[in-house]
PDB file of C-alpha atoms in Angstrom:
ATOM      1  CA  UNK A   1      20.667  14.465  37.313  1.00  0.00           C
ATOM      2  CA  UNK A   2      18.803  11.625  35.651  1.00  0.00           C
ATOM      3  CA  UNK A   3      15.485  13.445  35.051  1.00  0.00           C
ATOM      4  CA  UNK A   4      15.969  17.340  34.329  1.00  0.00           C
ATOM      5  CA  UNK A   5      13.640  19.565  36.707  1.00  0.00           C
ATOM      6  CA  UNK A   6      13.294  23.152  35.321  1.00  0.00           C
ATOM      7  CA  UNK A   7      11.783  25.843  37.432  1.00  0.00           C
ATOM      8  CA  UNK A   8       7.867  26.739  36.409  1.00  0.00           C
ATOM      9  CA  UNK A   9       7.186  29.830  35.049  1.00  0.00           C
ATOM     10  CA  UNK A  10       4.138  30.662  36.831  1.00  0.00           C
ATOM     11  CA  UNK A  11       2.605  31.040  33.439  1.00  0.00           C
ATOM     12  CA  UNK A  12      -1.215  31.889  34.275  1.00  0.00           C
ATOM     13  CA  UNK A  13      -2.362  29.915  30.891  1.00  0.00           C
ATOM     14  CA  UNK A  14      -6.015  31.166  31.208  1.00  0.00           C
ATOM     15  CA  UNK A  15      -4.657  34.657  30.906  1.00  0.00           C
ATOM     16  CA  UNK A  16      -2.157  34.153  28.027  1.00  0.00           C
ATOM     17  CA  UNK A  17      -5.585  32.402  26.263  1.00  0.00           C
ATOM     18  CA  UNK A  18      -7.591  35.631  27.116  1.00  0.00           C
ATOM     19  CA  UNK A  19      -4.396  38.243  26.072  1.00  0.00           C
ATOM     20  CA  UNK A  20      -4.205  36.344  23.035  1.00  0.00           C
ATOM     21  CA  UNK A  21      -7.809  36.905  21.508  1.00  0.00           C
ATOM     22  CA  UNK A  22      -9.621  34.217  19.938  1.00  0.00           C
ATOM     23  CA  UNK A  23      -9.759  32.147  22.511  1.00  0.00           C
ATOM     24  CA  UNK A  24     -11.956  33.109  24.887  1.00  0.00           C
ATOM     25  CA  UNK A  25     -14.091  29.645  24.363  1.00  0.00           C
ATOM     26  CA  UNK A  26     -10.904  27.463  25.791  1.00  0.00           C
ATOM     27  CA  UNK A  27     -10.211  29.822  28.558  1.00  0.00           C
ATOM     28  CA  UNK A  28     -13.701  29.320  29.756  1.00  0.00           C
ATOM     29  CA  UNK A  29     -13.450  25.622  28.986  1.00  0.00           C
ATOM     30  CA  UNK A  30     -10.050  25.010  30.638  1.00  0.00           C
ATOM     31  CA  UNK A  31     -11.070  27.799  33.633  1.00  0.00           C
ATOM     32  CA  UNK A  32     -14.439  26.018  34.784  1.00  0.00           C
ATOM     33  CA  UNK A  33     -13.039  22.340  34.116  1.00  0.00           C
ATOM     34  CA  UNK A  34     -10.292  22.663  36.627  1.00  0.00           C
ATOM     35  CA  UNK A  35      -7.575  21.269  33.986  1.00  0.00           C
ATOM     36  CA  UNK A  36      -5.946  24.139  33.703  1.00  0.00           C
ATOM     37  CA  UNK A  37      -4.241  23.769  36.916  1.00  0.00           C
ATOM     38  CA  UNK A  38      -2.685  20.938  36.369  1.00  0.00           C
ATOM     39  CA  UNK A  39      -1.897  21.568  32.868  1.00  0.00           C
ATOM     40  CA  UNK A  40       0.526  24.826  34.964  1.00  0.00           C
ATOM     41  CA  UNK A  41       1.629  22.347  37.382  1.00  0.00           C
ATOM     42  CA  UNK A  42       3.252  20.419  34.637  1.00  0.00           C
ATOM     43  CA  UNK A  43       5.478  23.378  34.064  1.00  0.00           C
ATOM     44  CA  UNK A  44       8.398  21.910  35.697  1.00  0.00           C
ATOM     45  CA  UNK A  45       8.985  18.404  34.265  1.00  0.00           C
ATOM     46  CA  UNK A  46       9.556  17.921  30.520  1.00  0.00           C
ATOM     47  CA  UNK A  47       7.549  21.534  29.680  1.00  0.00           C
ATOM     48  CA  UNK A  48       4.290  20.945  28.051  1.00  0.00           C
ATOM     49  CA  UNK A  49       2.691  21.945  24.639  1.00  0.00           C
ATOM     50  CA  UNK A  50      -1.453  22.827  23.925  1.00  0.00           C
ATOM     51  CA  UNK A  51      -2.969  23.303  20.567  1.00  0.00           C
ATOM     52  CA  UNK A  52      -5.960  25.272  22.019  1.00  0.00           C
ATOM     53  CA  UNK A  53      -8.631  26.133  19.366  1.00  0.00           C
ATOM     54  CA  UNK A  54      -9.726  29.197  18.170  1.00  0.00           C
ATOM     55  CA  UNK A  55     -13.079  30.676  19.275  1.00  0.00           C
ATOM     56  CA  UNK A  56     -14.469  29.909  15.122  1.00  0.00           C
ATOM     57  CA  UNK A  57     -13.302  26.601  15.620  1.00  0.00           C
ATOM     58  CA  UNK A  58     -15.688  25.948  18.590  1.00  0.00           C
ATOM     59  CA  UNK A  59     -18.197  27.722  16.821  1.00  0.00           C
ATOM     60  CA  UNK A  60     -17.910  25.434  13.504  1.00  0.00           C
ATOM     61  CA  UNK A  61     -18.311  22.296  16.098  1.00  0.00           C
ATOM     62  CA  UNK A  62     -21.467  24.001  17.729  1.00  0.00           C
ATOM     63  CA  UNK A  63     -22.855  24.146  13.952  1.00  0.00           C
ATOM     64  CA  UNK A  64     -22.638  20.283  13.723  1.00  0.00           C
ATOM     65  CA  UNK A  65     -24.422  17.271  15.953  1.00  0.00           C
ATOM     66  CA  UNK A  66     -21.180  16.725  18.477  1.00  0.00           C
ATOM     67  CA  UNK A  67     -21.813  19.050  21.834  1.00  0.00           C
ATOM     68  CA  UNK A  68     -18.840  19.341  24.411  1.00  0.00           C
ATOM     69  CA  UNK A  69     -21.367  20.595  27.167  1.00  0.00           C
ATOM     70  CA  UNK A  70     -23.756  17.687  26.971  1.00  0.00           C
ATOM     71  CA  UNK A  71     -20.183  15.595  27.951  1.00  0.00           C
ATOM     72  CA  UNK A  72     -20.187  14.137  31.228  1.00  0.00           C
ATOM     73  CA  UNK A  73     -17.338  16.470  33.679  1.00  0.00           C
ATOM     74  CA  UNK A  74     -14.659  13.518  33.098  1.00  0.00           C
ATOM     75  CA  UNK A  75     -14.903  12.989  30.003  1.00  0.00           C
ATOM     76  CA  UNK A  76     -14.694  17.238  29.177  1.00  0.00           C
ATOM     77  CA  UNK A  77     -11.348  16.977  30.956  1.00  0.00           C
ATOM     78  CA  UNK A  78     -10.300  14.261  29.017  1.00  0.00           C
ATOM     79  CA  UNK A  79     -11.214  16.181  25.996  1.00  0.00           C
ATOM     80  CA  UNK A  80      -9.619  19.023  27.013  1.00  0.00           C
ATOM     81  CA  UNK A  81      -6.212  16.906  28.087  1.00  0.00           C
ATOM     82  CA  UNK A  82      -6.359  15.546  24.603  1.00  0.00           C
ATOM     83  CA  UNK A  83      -5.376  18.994  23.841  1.00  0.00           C
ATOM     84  CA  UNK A  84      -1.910  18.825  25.356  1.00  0.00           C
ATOM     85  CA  UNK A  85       1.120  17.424  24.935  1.00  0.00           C
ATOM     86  CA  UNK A  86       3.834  16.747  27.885  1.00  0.00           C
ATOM     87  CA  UNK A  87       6.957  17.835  26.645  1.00  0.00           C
ATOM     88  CA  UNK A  88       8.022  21.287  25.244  1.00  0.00           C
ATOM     89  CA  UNK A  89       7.401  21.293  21.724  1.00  0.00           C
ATOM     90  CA  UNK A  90       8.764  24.884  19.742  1.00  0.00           C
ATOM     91  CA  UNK A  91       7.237  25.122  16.362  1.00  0.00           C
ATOM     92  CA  UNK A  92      10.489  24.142  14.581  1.00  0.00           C
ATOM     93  CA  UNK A  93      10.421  20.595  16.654  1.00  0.00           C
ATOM     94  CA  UNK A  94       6.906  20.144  15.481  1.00  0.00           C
ATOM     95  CA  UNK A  95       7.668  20.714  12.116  1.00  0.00           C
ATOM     96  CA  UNK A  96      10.337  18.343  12.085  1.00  0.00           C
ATOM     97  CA  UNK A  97       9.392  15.572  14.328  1.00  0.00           C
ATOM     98  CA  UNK A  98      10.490  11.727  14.286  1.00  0.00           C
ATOM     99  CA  UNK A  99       7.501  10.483  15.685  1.00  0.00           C
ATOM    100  CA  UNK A 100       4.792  11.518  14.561  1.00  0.00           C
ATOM    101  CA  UNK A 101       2.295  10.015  17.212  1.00  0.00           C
ATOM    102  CA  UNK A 102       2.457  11.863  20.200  1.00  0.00           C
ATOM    103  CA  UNK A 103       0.488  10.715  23.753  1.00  0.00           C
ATOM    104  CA  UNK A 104      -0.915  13.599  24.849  1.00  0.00           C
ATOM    105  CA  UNK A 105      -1.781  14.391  28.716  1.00  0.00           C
ATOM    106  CA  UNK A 106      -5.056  12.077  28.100  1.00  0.00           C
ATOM    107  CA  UNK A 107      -2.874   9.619  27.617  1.00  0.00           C
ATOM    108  CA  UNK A 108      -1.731   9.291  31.251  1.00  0.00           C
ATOM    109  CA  UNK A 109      -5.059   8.963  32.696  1.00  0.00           C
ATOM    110  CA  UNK A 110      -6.508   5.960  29.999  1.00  0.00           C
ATOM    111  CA  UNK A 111      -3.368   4.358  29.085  1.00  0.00           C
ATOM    112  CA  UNK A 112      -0.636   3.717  26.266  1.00  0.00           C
ATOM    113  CA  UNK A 113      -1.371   3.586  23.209  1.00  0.00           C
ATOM    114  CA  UNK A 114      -4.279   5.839  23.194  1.00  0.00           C
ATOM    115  CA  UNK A 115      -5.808   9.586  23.432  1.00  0.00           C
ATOM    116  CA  UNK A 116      -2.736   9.434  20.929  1.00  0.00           C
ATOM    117  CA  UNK A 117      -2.420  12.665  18.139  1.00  0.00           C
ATOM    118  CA  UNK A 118      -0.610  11.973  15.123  1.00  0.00           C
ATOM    119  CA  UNK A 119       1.647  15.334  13.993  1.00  0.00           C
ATOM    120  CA  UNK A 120       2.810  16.002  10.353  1.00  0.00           C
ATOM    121  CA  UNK A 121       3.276  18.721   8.016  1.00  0.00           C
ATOM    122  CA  UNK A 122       1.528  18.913   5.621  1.00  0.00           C
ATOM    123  CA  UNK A 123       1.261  21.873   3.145  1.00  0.00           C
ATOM    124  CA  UNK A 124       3.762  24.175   4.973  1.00  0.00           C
ATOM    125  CA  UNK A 125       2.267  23.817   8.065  1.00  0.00           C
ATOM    126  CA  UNK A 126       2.294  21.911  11.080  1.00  0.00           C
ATOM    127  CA  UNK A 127      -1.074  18.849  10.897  1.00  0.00           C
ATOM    128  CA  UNK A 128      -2.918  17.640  14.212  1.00  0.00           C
ATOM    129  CA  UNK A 129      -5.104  14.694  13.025  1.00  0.00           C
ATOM    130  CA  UNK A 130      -6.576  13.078  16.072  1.00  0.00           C
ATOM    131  CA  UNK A 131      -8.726  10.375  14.139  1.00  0.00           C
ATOM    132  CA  UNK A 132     -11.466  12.106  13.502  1.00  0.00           C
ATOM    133  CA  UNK A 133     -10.745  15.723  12.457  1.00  0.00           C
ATOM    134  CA  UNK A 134      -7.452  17.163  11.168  1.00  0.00           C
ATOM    135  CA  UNK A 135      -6.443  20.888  12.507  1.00  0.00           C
ATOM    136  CA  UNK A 136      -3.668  23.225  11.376  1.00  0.00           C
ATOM    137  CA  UNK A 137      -1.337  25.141  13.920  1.00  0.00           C
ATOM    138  CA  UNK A 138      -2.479  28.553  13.095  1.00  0.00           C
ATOM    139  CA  UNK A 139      -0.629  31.074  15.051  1.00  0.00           C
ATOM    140  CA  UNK A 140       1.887  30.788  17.986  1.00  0.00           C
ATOM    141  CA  UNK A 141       0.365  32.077  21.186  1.00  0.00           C
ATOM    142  CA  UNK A 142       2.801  32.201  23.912  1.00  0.00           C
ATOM    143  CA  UNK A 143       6.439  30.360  23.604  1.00  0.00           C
ATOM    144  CA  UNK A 144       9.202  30.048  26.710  1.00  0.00           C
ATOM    145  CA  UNK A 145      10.444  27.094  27.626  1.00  0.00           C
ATOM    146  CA  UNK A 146       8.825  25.005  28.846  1.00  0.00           C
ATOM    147  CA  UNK A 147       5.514  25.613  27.955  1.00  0.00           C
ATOM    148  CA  UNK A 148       4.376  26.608  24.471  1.00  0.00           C
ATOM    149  CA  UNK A 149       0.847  27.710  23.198  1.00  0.00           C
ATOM    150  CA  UNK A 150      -0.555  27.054  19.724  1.00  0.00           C
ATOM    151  CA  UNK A 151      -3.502  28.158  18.056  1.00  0.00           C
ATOM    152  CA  UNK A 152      -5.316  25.185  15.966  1.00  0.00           C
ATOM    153  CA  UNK A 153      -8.016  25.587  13.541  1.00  0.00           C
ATOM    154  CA  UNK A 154     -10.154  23.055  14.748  1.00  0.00           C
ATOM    155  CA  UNK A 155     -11.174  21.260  18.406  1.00  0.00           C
ATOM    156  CA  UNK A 156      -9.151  17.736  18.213  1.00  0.00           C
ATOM    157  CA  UNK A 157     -12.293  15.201  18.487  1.00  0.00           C
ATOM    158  CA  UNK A 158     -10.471  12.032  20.603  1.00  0.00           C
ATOM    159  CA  UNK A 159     -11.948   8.724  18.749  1.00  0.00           C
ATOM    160  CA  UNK A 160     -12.029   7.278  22.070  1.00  0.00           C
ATOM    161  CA  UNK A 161     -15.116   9.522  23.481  1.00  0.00           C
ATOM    162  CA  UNK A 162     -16.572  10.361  19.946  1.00  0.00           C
ATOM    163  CA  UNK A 163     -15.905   7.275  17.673  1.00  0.00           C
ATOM    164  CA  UNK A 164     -14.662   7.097  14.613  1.00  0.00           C
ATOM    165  CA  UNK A 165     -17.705   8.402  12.385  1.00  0.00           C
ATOM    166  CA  UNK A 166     -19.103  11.023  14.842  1.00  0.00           C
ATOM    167  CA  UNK A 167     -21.491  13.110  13.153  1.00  0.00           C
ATOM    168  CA  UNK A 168     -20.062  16.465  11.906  1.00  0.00           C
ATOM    169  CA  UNK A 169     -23.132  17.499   9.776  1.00  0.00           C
ATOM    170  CA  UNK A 170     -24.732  20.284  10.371  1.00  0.00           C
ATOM    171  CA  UNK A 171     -27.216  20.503  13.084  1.00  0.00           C
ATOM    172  CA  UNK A 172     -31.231  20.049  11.259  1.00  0.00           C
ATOM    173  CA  UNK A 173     -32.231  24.082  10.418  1.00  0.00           C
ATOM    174  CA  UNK A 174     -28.824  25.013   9.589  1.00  0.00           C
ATOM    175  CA  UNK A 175     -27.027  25.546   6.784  1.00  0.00           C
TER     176      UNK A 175
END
């Protein structure tokens, strides 16, 4: 066969996000965007891999200026597809990749060369800088080929919706 097919899981990803704990920010996110559908329909192909932040990490990027709800629907989705790799990635391939910048599923709707997420390691762990903020891998969520679930410390801010200096001060009032 010259591209390998594998059967889907019929991995509900919204409910492996809400049996996980911690995340029920993304679910939410990924439920009322409509992403998450084809995010399960990729299944079958190469597999695919999200970094899907924890619920503190949304709440540290509602402490600062940058607001995913005030984002037009598109450009949520985009945001959320940033997330996401399309290939199966198992933690020891992450921690041991050859090239470093990955598309992700963003990627394929703007074009090559960017949405783009650069992967390292970096202190023992597994690094996600996307340009603008670097996140950690903190905890494995759900892993079966083909479709793998991580845990990240922080939302992954695309440069191409938020620029390269967005403003990640705290909001005026808090501290």
């Amino acid at each position: 066969m010259a591209s390998e097919t594998r059967p889907t899981l019929g991995l509900n990803i919204t409910k492996e996000l809400l049996d996980g704990h911690n995340f029920f920010v993304a679910a939410s996110l990924l439920s009322a965007s409509g992403v998450v559908q084809e995010f399960e329909a990729d299944e079958g192909g190469a597999g695919i891999t999200l970094f899907v932040p924890t619920d503190s990490a949304f709440s540290d990027l509602s402490a600062t200026a940058i607001s995913l709800q005030s984002l037009p629907a598109d450009k949520k989705a985009d945001v959320l597809k940033f997330h996401v790799l399309h290939s199966y990635y198992p933690l020891g391939s992450l921690e041991s990749i050859v090239n470093p910048v990955q598309p992700t599923l963003a990627t394929e709707d703007m074009g090559a060369g960017s949405f783009t997420l650069n992967i390292s390691r970096v202190n023992g762990s597994v690094a996600i800088d996307s340009g603008i903020v670097q996140a950690s891998v903190t905890q494995t969520v759900f892993d079966q080929n083909p479709v793998v679930i991580f845990g990240v410390s922080k939302v992954l801010l695309p440069k191409e919706i938020f620029g390269r200096n967005p403003v990640l001060t705290s909001k005026p009032g808090q501290s």
